[in-house]
Amino acid sequence: MDPIVVVGGDAAGMSAASKFKREQPDRDVVVFEKGEYVSYAACGMPYYVKGSVEEFDDLLQVAPEEFIEERDIDLRLHHEVVAIDTDAHEVTVESPSGTSTQPYDQLLVATGARAIEPPFDGMDLDGVYTMHSLDSAKAVRNAMETHEPESVAVVGGGYVGIEMAEAFAEHDTVVHLFEMLPHVLAPFGEMVGEKVEAHLRDEGVELHLETAVDGFDGSGGHVETLVADESTYDVDLVLVGVGVAPNAELAAEAGIELGETGAIATDEFGRTSAPDVFAAGDCAEARHVVTGEPDYVPLALTANRAGRAIGQTMAGDETPVGDIAGTAAVKAFDLEAARTGIIDEETAREAGFDPVSVTISSTSRAHYYPGAKPIHITMLGDRDSNRVLGAAMVGHEGVAKRVDTVAAALHTETTVEELSYFDLSYAPPVSPTWDPVLTTAKVLNGKLD
Amino acid sequence: MDPIVVVGGDAAGMSAASKFKREQPDRDVVVFEKGEYVSYAACGMPYYVKGSVEEFDDLLQVAPEEFIEERDIDLRLHHEVVAIDTDAHEVTVESPSGTSTQPYDQLLVATGARAIEPPFDGMDLDGVYTMHSLDSAKAVRNAMETHEPESVAVVGGGYVGIEMAEAFAEHDTVVHLFEMLPHVLAPFGEMVGEKVEAHLRDEGVELHLETAVDGFDGSGGHVETLVADESTYDVDLVLVGVGVAPNAELAAEAGIELGETGAIATDEFGRTSAPDVFAAGDCAEARHVVTGEPDYVPLALTANRAGRAIGQTMAGDETPVGDIAGTAAVKAFDLEAARTGIIDEETAREAGFDPVSVTISSTSRAHYYPGAKPIHITMLGDRDSNRVLGAAMVGHEGVAKRVDTVAAALHTETTVEELSYFDLSYAPPVSPTWDPVLTTAKVLNGKLD
């Protein structure tokens, strides 16, 4: 029988390969990875640049040797799949030793995403980076340590932009953060955005909101200035982090359907439109648990669990990849922000809901207990069904894992009233008697009546 | 119309009174409180003794004047209800000005619980305390600050015992902790108990497990020694914290039914067996969400939300008091422990389940992120239905709010497999990619297959 073939050796691909081999140790699994790293912690890159993750090797979760020797996976580094023939059930592979074809019994496309490179002038100058590979993380940290730039610009106020601003600030440099939209962290909503902005300013970040970057200049081939809205800023290093785009071209060229988001369309088992071809991770869509519609939220957990489920399905035990809730968390210096589900009324209306939202402030611990910090929560509910639609929250502690309770409510189609009656944990050092999530649900339920 | 009458002015009673008045501002509400404090933070008492809550007044959440003047509640301090006549719809009240009767339209019994006083020799010696009133907290802190005892004994290794051990240790005294059972924190299970014990020992607490205290001696009327299992320990102060018992006598004498637990039996709206009489808080039972059976778990949130719901029901808007999951958290020095649902196999089997459990260790943050701490989780599932039954966990951070995700699963009758697919938050500073709860559910699901 032809082997299972996996294209791409990061979270989704290696999870699938490992799971399949555990279930079917006698079958062959071939993984083609075009680079030299597999299964790496992309989310840790900002902390490597910051220096709080000291060693580069700490970002490598499982060594290639372990996959090859211990898990018996035929992992081939520096092998790029350049074509898929879905009729012939084979892929074309380019490697240092030439071009070859590899037949497959079943195929997983796990080609990931890439950093979007906007058409700025001067994108190719030295000192201008995007952050979507371990090599770029290495290069940026090296630049920070060897050139000690006086001034750094971050373009984009999403997760990566915020985390990189924190990383650069650790190196005692002036940090400019440019965001085109009125607020940073758009997917977290305005309330969270404003709190994070205030905190970034407190931490010394020079924030430029509603500011469109035009490009970069540099006389000697190295970036020296950034131009935005007709102002010029002296900068020694630029990090462009304006989002990612799915690597869906390989699939598209093979005639595999893409979804409206531009990522590869999949069913609940991760199957694509082509027989025996699956897709997972940052190149694929997933179904949103609130809307029931395909969505594109390229995050690590989604990739890991879809890969694992597909490994199991390919091994004969059909397993859904799981819905996503768009749950996300980010730390910005000392502030934690988190979100899940649908948190803006316009998106909720587009999905057919009649949304009502409230924002409340509470505390992370009993108000009298030392170290209690404010937590701010916005929650959305549907007037017709009373269902919880989503929440965003921000505070100095106890935020990310509080959003999980709301995520659980989304997965179980819990009403706002039901959520307000969950028996959540309480002790003075960890929560007020009514957890802030309960208080928010209680207030929202009153508004939904 | 006769007023609403509430017996007891703490969490359940004042929540009910306040909610009723908001809904029906023109009706009268009379609250009888036998002591001088209302709505106080009993859970904060250990931290007041410790000194981390500095001011006594910080434990008083809402002043009596606010209830009287702002919320227009007829609150009568130093008034003890000594009898209920459920036929005549009236209560008999003793106060400094004599005995009187008060008719009621509807009545809430919110008489709370009291610290159990075991029949130890010498319980009446000076320096022997229980901890179930603000006055005892005041007295214990005063004793610690003025007499600076060299050695203190805590009898009982439950929440109060653990929290008081921490409080005493802050005063630079030798702390002995006596527990009859093989492990502290029995409701949290053996795994949590053992971790907490190791941590208590690290913090210098002298732990005496499986050790039955016989009593206390003191020549001059003040405690000097503790006798346990034929050994004698020099102690200058003793705190007995072996649990609480519901103050259900008033209701029982009125012919109101008690449940098997000894607390007042109630229906889903908090109604007792007597017409127009409700009960809530530490004197009443509540329905357990996993077993569907009445249970007695006297905790703050249960009291607050039942009181609030009953206030609403009494005002004409019938509102269930909500099920309990037995969710609880406790901090022991630097360690956090939490539990929810059913966590031991024997209890699960008695409730008709076929339990399977796993224990896993993970980390609070991405393993490579600085400050990541171990988290240990035991989770129970039912083999027949795949339902989540409960979990207990312990670690240095991020524990209490992680148990909430499991509590949410219990309230929604989620299966272990479904829980393993929840889209929970991830960022390196706050969680591994697979949150420890997900990892536990994944492993447990494998064992349930």
CSV table of C-alpha atoms in Angstrom, one decimal, chain A residues 36-427:
chain,number,residue,atom,x,y,z
A,36,GLU,CA,15.3,22.5,8.1
A,37,TYR,CA,13.0,22.8,11.2
A,38,VAL,CA,10.0,20.7,12.2
A,39,SER,CA,7.5,21.1,15.0
A,40,TYR,CA,8.8,24.4,16.2
A,41,ALA,CA,7.3,26.9,18.6
A,42,ALA,CA,6.5,29.8,16.3
A,43,CYS,CA,4.6,31.5,19.1
A,44,GLY,CA,7.8,31.6,21.2
A,45,MET,CA,9.8,33.6,18.6
A,46,PRO,CA,9.0,37.0,20.2
A,47,TYR,CA,10.2,35.7,23.6
A,48,TYR,CA,13.4,34.5,21.9
A,49,VAL,CA,14.0,38.0,20.5
A,50,LYS,CA,13.2,39.5,23.9
A,51,GLY,CA,15.8,37.2,25.4
A,52,SER,CA,13.4,35.6,28.0
A,53,VAL,CA,13.7,32.4,26.0
A,54,GLU,CA,17.5,32.3,26.0
A,55,GLU,CA,18.4,29.4,23.8
A,56,PHE,CA,17.3,29.0,20.2
A,57,ASP,CA,17.0,25.3,20.7
A,58,ASP,CA,14.3,25.8,23.3
A,59,LEU,CA,12.0,26.7,20.4
A,60,LEU,CA,12.5,23.3,18.8
A,61,GLN,CA,9.9,21.2,20.5
A,62,VAL,CA,10.8,17.8,19.1
A,63,ALA,CA,14.0,17.1,17.2
A,64,PRO,CA,13.9,15.7,13.7
A,65,GLU,CA,15.9,12.7,15.0
A,66,GLU,CA,13.1,11.8,17.4
A,67,PHE,CA,10.5,11.7,14.7
A,68,ILE,CA,12.8,9.6,12.5
A,69,GLU,CA,14.3,7.3,15.0
A,70,GLU,CA,11.8,7.0,17.8
A,71,ARG,CA,8.6,7.5,16.0
A,72,ASP,CA,9.7,5.8,12.8
A,73,ILE,CA,8.5,8.6,10.5
A,74,ASP,CA,10.2,9.0,7.1
A,75,LEU,CA,10.9,12.7,7.6
A,76,ARG,CA,12.7,14.4,4.7
A,77,LEU,CA,14.0,17.9,5.4
A,78,HIS,CA,14.7,20.3,2.5
A,79,HIS,CA,12.1,18.5,0.4
A,80,GLU,CA,9.5,20.8,-1.2
A,81,VAL,CA,6.3,19.5,-2.7
A,82,VAL,CA,5.7,21.5,-5.8
A,83,ALA,CA,2.7,19.7,-7.3
A,84,ILE,CA,-0.1,17.4,-6.3
A,85,ASP,CA,-1.7,15.1,-8.8
A,86,THR,CA,-5.0,14.2,-7.1
A,87,ASP,CA,-6.0,11.8,-9.9
A,88,ALA,CA,-2.7,9.9,-9.9
A,89,HIS,CA,-2.5,10.1,-6.1
A,90,GLU,CA,1.0,11.4,-6.2
A,91,VAL,CA,3.1,14.5,-5.4
A,92,THR,CA,6.1,16.0,-7.1
A,93,VAL,CA,9.0,16.8,-4.8
A,94,GLU,CA,12.0,18.9,-5.3
A,95,SER,CA,15.0,18.3,-3.1
A,96,PRO,CA,18.8,18.9,-3.2
A,97,SER,CA,19.1,15.6,-5.0
A,98,GLY,CA,16.6,16.5,-7.8
A,99,THR,CA,12.9,16.2,-8.6
A,100,SER,CA,10.9,13.0,-7.9
A,101,THR,CA,7.4,11.8,-7.5
A,102,GLN,CA,5.9,10.1,-4.5
A,103,PRO,CA,2.6,8.2,-4.6
A,104,TYR,CA,0.3,8.5,-1.6
A,105,ASP,CA,-2.6,6.4,-0.2
A,106,GLN,CA,-3.8,9.5,1.7
A,107,LEU,CA,-2.3,13.0,1.7
A,108,LEU,CA,-2.3,15.8,4.3
A,109,VAL,CA,-1.6,19.3,3.1
A,110,ALA,CA,-0.2,21.2,6.1
A,111,THR,CA,1.7,23.9,4.3
A,112,GLY,CA,1.0,26.6,7.0
A,113,ALA,CA,0.9,30.3,6.4
A,114,ARG,CA,3.3,33.0,5.6
A,115,ALA,CA,3.8,36.6,6.9
A,116,ILE,CA,2.0,39.0,4.6
A,117,GLU,CA,4.5,41.3,2.9
A,118,PRO,CA,2.7,44.6,2.1
A,119,PRO,CA,3.8,46.5,-1.0
A,120,PHE,CA,5.8,49.1,1.0
A,121,ASP,CA,8.6,50.9,-0.6
A,122,GLY,CA,11.9,49.5,0.7
A,123,MET,CA,10.6,46.1,2.0
A,124,ASP,CA,13.8,44.6,0.7
A,125,LEU,CA,16.2,46.9,2.6
A,126,ASP,CA,18.4,45.3,5.2
A,127,GLY,CA,17.0,45.7,8.6
A,128,VAL,CA,13.4,45.2,7.5
A,129,TYR,CA,12.0,41.9,8.8
A,130,THR,CA,8.9,39.9,8.9
A,131,MET,CA,8.5,37.3,11.6
A,132,HIS,CA,7.4,34.0,10.3
A,133,SER,CA,10.3,31.6,10.5
A,134,LEU,CA,12.8,30.7,13.0
A,135,ASP,CA,15.5,32.1,10.8
A,136,SER,CA,14.0,35.6,10.9
A,137,ALA,CA,13.7,35.3,14.7
A,138,LYS,CA,17.4,34.4,14.8
A,139,ALA,CA,18.3,37.3,12.5
A,140,VAL,CA,16.3,39.9,14.5
A,141,ARG,CA,17.7,38.8,17.8
A,142,ASN,CA,21.2,38.9,16.3
A,143,ALA,CA,20.6,42.4,14.9
A,144,MET,CA,19.3,43.6,18.3
A,145,GLU,CA,22.3,42.2,20.1
A,146,THR,CA,25.1,43.2,17.7
A,147,HIS,CA,23.8,46.5,16.3
A,148,GLU,CA,22.0,47.7,19.4
A,149,PRO,CA,19.6,49.9,17.4
A,150,GLU,CA,18.5,53.2,19.0
A,151,SER,CA,15.1,53.1,17.4
A,152,VAL,CA,12.9,50.3,16.2
A,153,ALA,CA,9.6,50.3,14.3
A,154,VAL,CA,6.9,47.7,14.5
A,155,VAL,CA,4.4,47.8,11.7
A,156,GLY,CA,1.1,46.2,12.7
A,157,GLY,CA,-0.7,46.2,16.1
A,158,GLY,CA,-1.9,42.5,16.1
A,159,TYR,CA,-0.5,39.7,18.3
A,160,VAL,CA,2.9,39.7,16.7
A,161,GLY,CA,3.2,43.4,16.7
A,162,ILE,CA,2.4,43.7,20.4
A,163,GLU,CA,4.6,40.9,21.4
A,164,MET,CA,7.5,42.2,19.3
A,165,ALA,CA,7.1,45.7,20.8
A,166,GLU,CA,7.5,44.1,24.2
A,167,ALA,CA,10.5,42.2,23.0
A,168,PHE,CA,12.2,45.2,21.5
A,169,ALA,CA,11.5,47.4,24.6
A,170,GLU,CA,13.5,44.8,26.6
A,171,HIS,CA,16.6,45.9,24.6
A,172,ASP,CA,16.4,49.5,25.7
A,173,THR,CA,15.5,50.9,22.3
A,174,VAL,CA,12.9,53.4,21.3
A,175,VAL,CA,9.9,51.4,20.0
A,176,HIS,CA,7.4,52.9,17.5
A,177,LEU,CA,4.3,50.9,16.9
A,178,PHE,CA,2.3,51.7,13.7
A,179,GLU,CA,-1.3,50.6,13.3
A,180,MET,CA,-3.6,51.6,10.4
A,181,LEU,CA,-6.8,51.0,12.3
A,182,PRO,CA,-8.1,53.1,15.2
A,183,HIS,CA,-7.0,50.5,17.7
A,184,VAL,CA,-4.5,47.7,18.3
A,185,LEU,CA,-5.6,44.1,18.6
A,186,ALA,CA,-8.7,44.6,16.4
A,187,PRO,CA,-9.9,41.0,16.9
A,188,PHE,CA,-10.1,41.7,20.7
A,189,GLY,CA,-12.4,44.7,20.2
A,190,GLU,CA,-12.2,48.3,21.2
A,191,MET,CA,-12.5,48.0,25.0
A,192,VAL,CA,-9.4,45.7,25.1
A,193,GLY,CA,-7.6,47.7,22.4
A,194,GLU,CA,-7.9,50.9,24.5
A,195,LYS,CA,-6.7,49.3,27.7
A,196,VAL,CA,-3.7,47.7,25.9
A,197,GLU,CA,-2.9,51.0,24.2
A,198,ALA,CA,-2.8,52.9,27.5
A,199,HIS,CA,-0.5,50.2,28.9
A,200,LEU,CA,1.8,50.2,25.9
A,201,ARG,CA,2.2,54.0,26.3
A,202,ASP,CA,2.9,53.5,30.0
A,203,GLU,CA,5.6,51.1,29.0
A,204,GLY,CA,7.2,53.8,26.8
A,205,VAL,CA,6.0,52.5,23.4
A,206,GLU,CA,5.4,55.3,20.9
A,207,LEU,CA,2.0,54.4,19.5
A,208,HIS,CA,0.9,55.7,16.1
A,209,LEU,CA,-2.7,54.7,15.5
A,210,GLU,CA,-4.7,55.3,12.3
A,211,THR,CA,-1.3,55.7,10.7
A,212,ALA,CA,-0.6,54.1,7.3
A,213,VAL,CA,3.0,53.3,6.6
A,214,ASP,CA,4.1,54.2,3.1
A,215,GLY,CA,7.5,52.6,3.2
A,216,PHE,CA,11.2,52.7,4.3
A,217,ASP,CA,14.3,54.5,3.1
A,218,GLY,CA,17.9,53.9,3.5
A,219,SER,CA,20.9,55.2,1.7
A,220,GLY,CA,23.4,52.4,2.1
A,221,GLY,CA,21.0,49.5,1.5
A,222,HIS,CA,20.0,49.4,5.2
A,223,VAL,CA,16.8,50.9,6.6
A,224,GLU,CA,17.3,54.4,8.1
A,225,THR,CA,13.8,56.0,8.0
A,226,LEU,CA,10.2,55.0,8.0
A,227,VAL,CA,7.6,57.2,6.2
A,228,ALA,CA,4.0,57.2,7.4
A,229,ASP,CA,1.3,59.8,6.7
A,230,GLU,CA,3.9,62.2,5.4
A,231,SER,CA,6.0,62.1,8.5
A,232,THR,CA,9.4,60.6,8.7
A,233,TYR,CA,10.8,58.6,11.6
A,234,ASP,CA,14.4,57.6,12.1
A,235,VAL,CA,14.6,53.8,12.6
A,236,ASP,CA,17.4,51.3,12.6
A,237,LEU,CA,15.3,48.2,12.4
A,238,VAL,CA,11.7,47.5,11.2
A,239,LEU,CA,9.5,44.5,12.0
A,240,VAL,CA,6.5,44.2,9.7
A,241,GLY,CA,3.8,42.1,11.3
A,242,VAL,CA,0.5,42.8,9.5
A,243,GLY,CA,-0.9,39.3,9.5
A,244,VAL,CA,-0.5,36.0,7.8
A,245,ALA,CA,-1.9,34.5,4.6
A,246,PRO,CA,-2.5,30.8,4.1
A,247,ASN,CA,-0.1,28.8,1.9
A,248,ALA,CA,-2.9,27.5,-0.2
A,249,GLU,CA,-1.4,27.8,-3.7
A,250,LEU,CA,-0.1,24.3,-3.9
A,251,ALA,CA,-3.6,23.0,-3.2
A,252,ALA,CA,-5.3,25.5,-5.5
A,253,GLU,CA,-3.1,24.6,-8.4
A,254,ALA,CA,-4.1,21.0,-7.9
A,255,GLY,CA,-7.7,21.9,-8.3
A,256,ILE,CA,-8.5,21.6,-4.6
A,257,GLU,CA,-11.2,24.0,-3.5
A,258,LEU,CA,-10.4,27.0,-1.4
A,259,GLY,CA,-13.0,28.7,0.8
A,260,GLU,CA,-14.1,32.3,0.8
A,261,THR,CA,-11.4,33.2,3.3
A,262,GLY,CA,-8.7,32.1,0.8
A,263,ALA,CA,-7.7,29.1,2.9
A,264,ILE,CA,-8.3,25.5,1.9
A,265,ALA,CA,-11.9,24.4,2.4
A,266,THR,CA,-12.4,21.3,4.6
A,267,ASP,CA,-15.2,19.3,6.0
A,268,GLU,CA,-15.6,18.3,9.7
A,269,PHE,CA,-13.0,15.6,9.3
A,270,GLY,CA,-10.5,17.9,7.6
A,271,ARG,CA,-11.2,16.4,4.1
A,272,THR,CA,-10.7,18.7,1.1
A,273,SER,CA,-12.6,18.5,-2.2
A,274,ALA,CA,-10.1,16.0,-3.5
A,275,PRO,CA,-10.4,12.3,-2.6
A,276,ASP,CA,-8.0,11.1,0.1
A,277,VAL,CA,-6.6,14.6,0.5
A,278,PHE,CA,-6.8,16.4,3.9
A,279,ALA,CA,-5.8,19.8,5.0
A,280,ALA,CA,-5.0,21.2,8.4
A,281,GLY,CA,-3.3,24.0,10.3
A,282,ASP,CA,-2.6,27.5,9.1
A,283,CYS,CA,-3.4,26.7,5.5
A,284,ALA,CA,-6.9,25.5,6.1
A,285,GLU,CA,-10.3,26.7,7.2
A,286,ALA,CA,-12.1,25.4,10.2
A,287,ARG,CA,-15.8,25.6,11.3
A,288,HIS,CA,-16.7,28.3,13.8
A,289,VAL,CA,-18.7,26.9,16.7
A,290,VAL,CA,-20.9,30.0,17.1
A,291,THR,CA,-21.8,30.6,13.4
A,292,GLY,CA,-21.4,27.1,12.1
A,293,GLU,CA,-19.6,28.6,9.1
A,294,PRO,CA,-16.1,28.1,7.8
A,295,ASP,CA,-13.6,30.6,9.2
A,296,TYR,CA,-9.9,31.2,9.1
A,297,VAL,CA,-8.2,31.6,12.5
A,298,PRO,CA,-4.6,30.3,12.1
A,299,LEU,CA,-3.6,29.4,15.6
A,300,ALA,CA,-1.5,26.7,17.2
A,301,LEU,CA,-4.1,24.6,19.0
A,302,THR,CA,-6.3,24.4,16.0
A,303,ALA,CA,-3.4,23.0,14.0
A,304,ASN,CA,-2.3,20.6,16.6
A,305,ARG,CA,-5.7,19.0,17.3
A,306,ALA,CA,-6.7,18.9,13.6
A,307,GLY,CA,-3.5,17.2,12.7
A,308,ARG,CA,-4.0,14.7,15.5
A,309,ALA,CA,-7.6,14.0,14.5
A,310,ILE,CA,-6.7,13.6,10.8
A,311,GLY,CA,-3.9,11.2,11.8
A,312,GLN,CA,-6.6,9.2,13.6
A,313,THR,CA,-9.0,9.4,10.7
A,314,MET,CA,-6.4,8.4,8.2
A,315,ALA,CA,-5.7,5.4,10.4
A,316,GLY,CA,-9.3,4.3,10.1
A,317,ASP,CA,-10.9,5.8,13.2
A,318,GLU,CA,-13.0,8.7,11.8
A,319,THR,CA,-12.5,11.7,14.1
A,320,PRO,CA,-13.8,15.2,13.7
A,321,VAL,CA,-11.1,17.9,13.8
A,322,GLY,CA,-13.2,20.0,16.2
A,323,ASP,CA,-14.8,23.4,15.9
A,324,ILE,CA,-13.0,26.6,16.7
A,325,ALA,CA,-14.2,29.4,18.8
A,326,GLY,CA,-11.6,31.9,17.8
A,327,THR,CA,-10.2,31.7,21.3
A,328,ALA,CA,-7.0,33.7,21.6
A,329,ALA,CA,-4.8,35.2,24.3
A,330,VAL,CA,-1.9,37.7,24.2
A,331,LYS,CA,0.3,39.2,26.8
A,332,ALA,CA,1.4,42.9,26.3
A,333,PHE,CA,4.1,43.6,28.9
A,334,ASP,CA,2.2,43.2,32.2
A,335,LEU,CA,-1.3,43.1,30.7
A,336,GLU,CA,-3.2,39.9,29.6
A,337,ALA,CA,-5.9,40.0,27.0
A,338,ALA,CA,-8.1,37.2,25.8
A,339,ARG,CA,-11.1,36.7,23.5
A,340,THR,CA,-13.4,34.0,22.3
A,341,GLY,CA,-16.4,33.7,19.9
A,342,ILE,CA,-18.0,36.7,18.4
A,343,ILE,CA,-17.3,40.0,20.2
A,344,ASP,CA,-18.5,42.7,17.9
A,345,GLU,CA,-22.2,43.4,17.2
A,346,GLU,CA,-21.8,43.8,13.5
A,347,THR,CA,-20.2,40.4,13.0
A,348,ALA,CA,-22.9,38.9,15.2
A,349,ARG,CA,-25.7,40.6,13.1
A,350,GLU,CA,-24.1,39.3,9.9
A,351,ALA,CA,-24.2,35.8,11.4
A,352,GLY,CA,-28.0,36.2,12.0
A,353,PHE,CA,-28.0,37.1,15.7
A,354,ASP,CA,-29.6,40.0,17.5
A,355,PRO,CA,-26.7,40.9,19.7
A,356,VAL,CA,-26.7,42.7,23.0
A,357,SER,CA,-23.4,43.5,24.8
A,358,VAL,CA,-22.3,44.7,28.2
A,359,THR,CA,-18.9,45.7,29.6
A,360,ILE,CA,-18.2,45.4,33.3
A,361,SER,CA,-15.2,45.8,35.6
A,362,SER,CA,-14.4,43.5,38.4
A,363,THR,CA,-11.3,42.2,40.1
A,364,SER,CA,-9.0,39.2,39.8
A,365,ARG,CA,-9.1,38.4,43.5
A,366,ALA,CA,-11.4,39.4,46.4
A,367,HIS,CA,-11.4,43.2,46.5
A,368,TYR,CA,-9.8,43.2,50.0
A,369,TYR,CA,-7.1,40.6,49.1
A,370,PRO,CA,-3.7,42.1,48.5
A,371,GLY,CA,-2.7,42.3,44.8
A,372,ALA,CA,-6.3,42.3,43.5
A,373,LYS,CA,-6.2,43.8,40.0
A,374,PRO,CA,-9.0,45.1,37.8
A,375,ILE,CA,-10.4,42.8,35.1
A,376,HIS,CA,-12.6,44.3,32.3
A,377,ILE,CA,-14.9,42.1,30.4
A,378,THR,CA,-17.1,42.7,27.3
A,379,MET,CA,-19.7,39.9,26.7
A,380,LEU,CA,-22.1,39.4,23.8
A,381,GLY,CA,-25.4,37.5,24.0
A,382,ASP,CA,-28.2,36.9,21.5
A,383,ARG,CA,-31.5,38.4,22.4
A,384,ASP,CA,-33.6,35.7,20.7
A,385,SER,CA,-31.9,32.6,22.0
A,386,ASN,CA,-30.2,34.0,25.1
A,387,ARG,CA,-27.1,32.2,23.8
A,388,VAL,CA,-23.6,33.4,24.8
A,389,LEU,CA,-21.9,34.6,21.6
A,390,GLY,CA,-18.5,35.6,22.9
A,391,ALA,CA,-16.4,37.7,25.2
A,392,ALA,CA,-13.2,39.7,25.4
A,393,MET,CA,-11.3,40.6,28.5
A,394,VAL,CA,-8.2,42.3,29.7
A,395,GLY,CA,-6.4,42.7,33.0
A,396,HIS,CA,-3.1,42.2,34.8
A,397,GLU,CA,-3.7,38.6,35.9
A,398,GLY,CA,-6.2,35.8,35.7
A,399,VAL,CA,-7.5,36.7,32.3
A,400,ALA,CA,-6.6,34.0,29.7
A,401,LYS,CA,-8.0,31.1,31.7
A,402,ARG,CA,-11.2,33.0,32.6
A,403,VAL,CA,-12.0,33.3,28.9
A,404,ASP,CA,-11.9,29.5,28.7
A,405,THR,CA,-15.1,29.3,30.8
A,406,VAL,CA,-16.8,31.4,28.1
A,407,ALA,CA,-15.2,29.2,25.4
A,408,ALA,CA,-16.7,26.2,27.1
A,409,ALA,CA,-20.1,28.0,27.1
A,410,LEU,CA,-19.8,28.5,23.3
A,411,HIS,CA,-19.0,24.9,22.6
A,412,THR,CA,-22.0,23.8,24.6
A,413,GLU,CA,-24.5,26.4,23.3
A,414,THR,CA,-25.0,27.6,26.8
A,415,THR,CA,-27.4,30.5,27.4
A,416,VAL,CA,-26.2,33.7,29.2
A,417,GLU,CA,-28.6,32.8,32.1
A,418,GLU,CA,-27.1,29.3,32.4
A,419,LEU,CA,-23.6,30.7,32.4
A,420,SER,CA,-24.5,33.1,35.2
A,421,TYR,CA,-25.3,30.0,37.3
A,422,PHE,CA,-22.1,28.0,36.7
A,423,ASP,CA,-20.5,27.0,40.0
A,424,LEU,CA,-17.1,28.6,39.5
A,425,SER,CA,-14.2,28.5,41.9
A,426,TYR,CA,-13.8,31.1,44.6
A,427,ALA,CA,-11.2,31.8,47.2
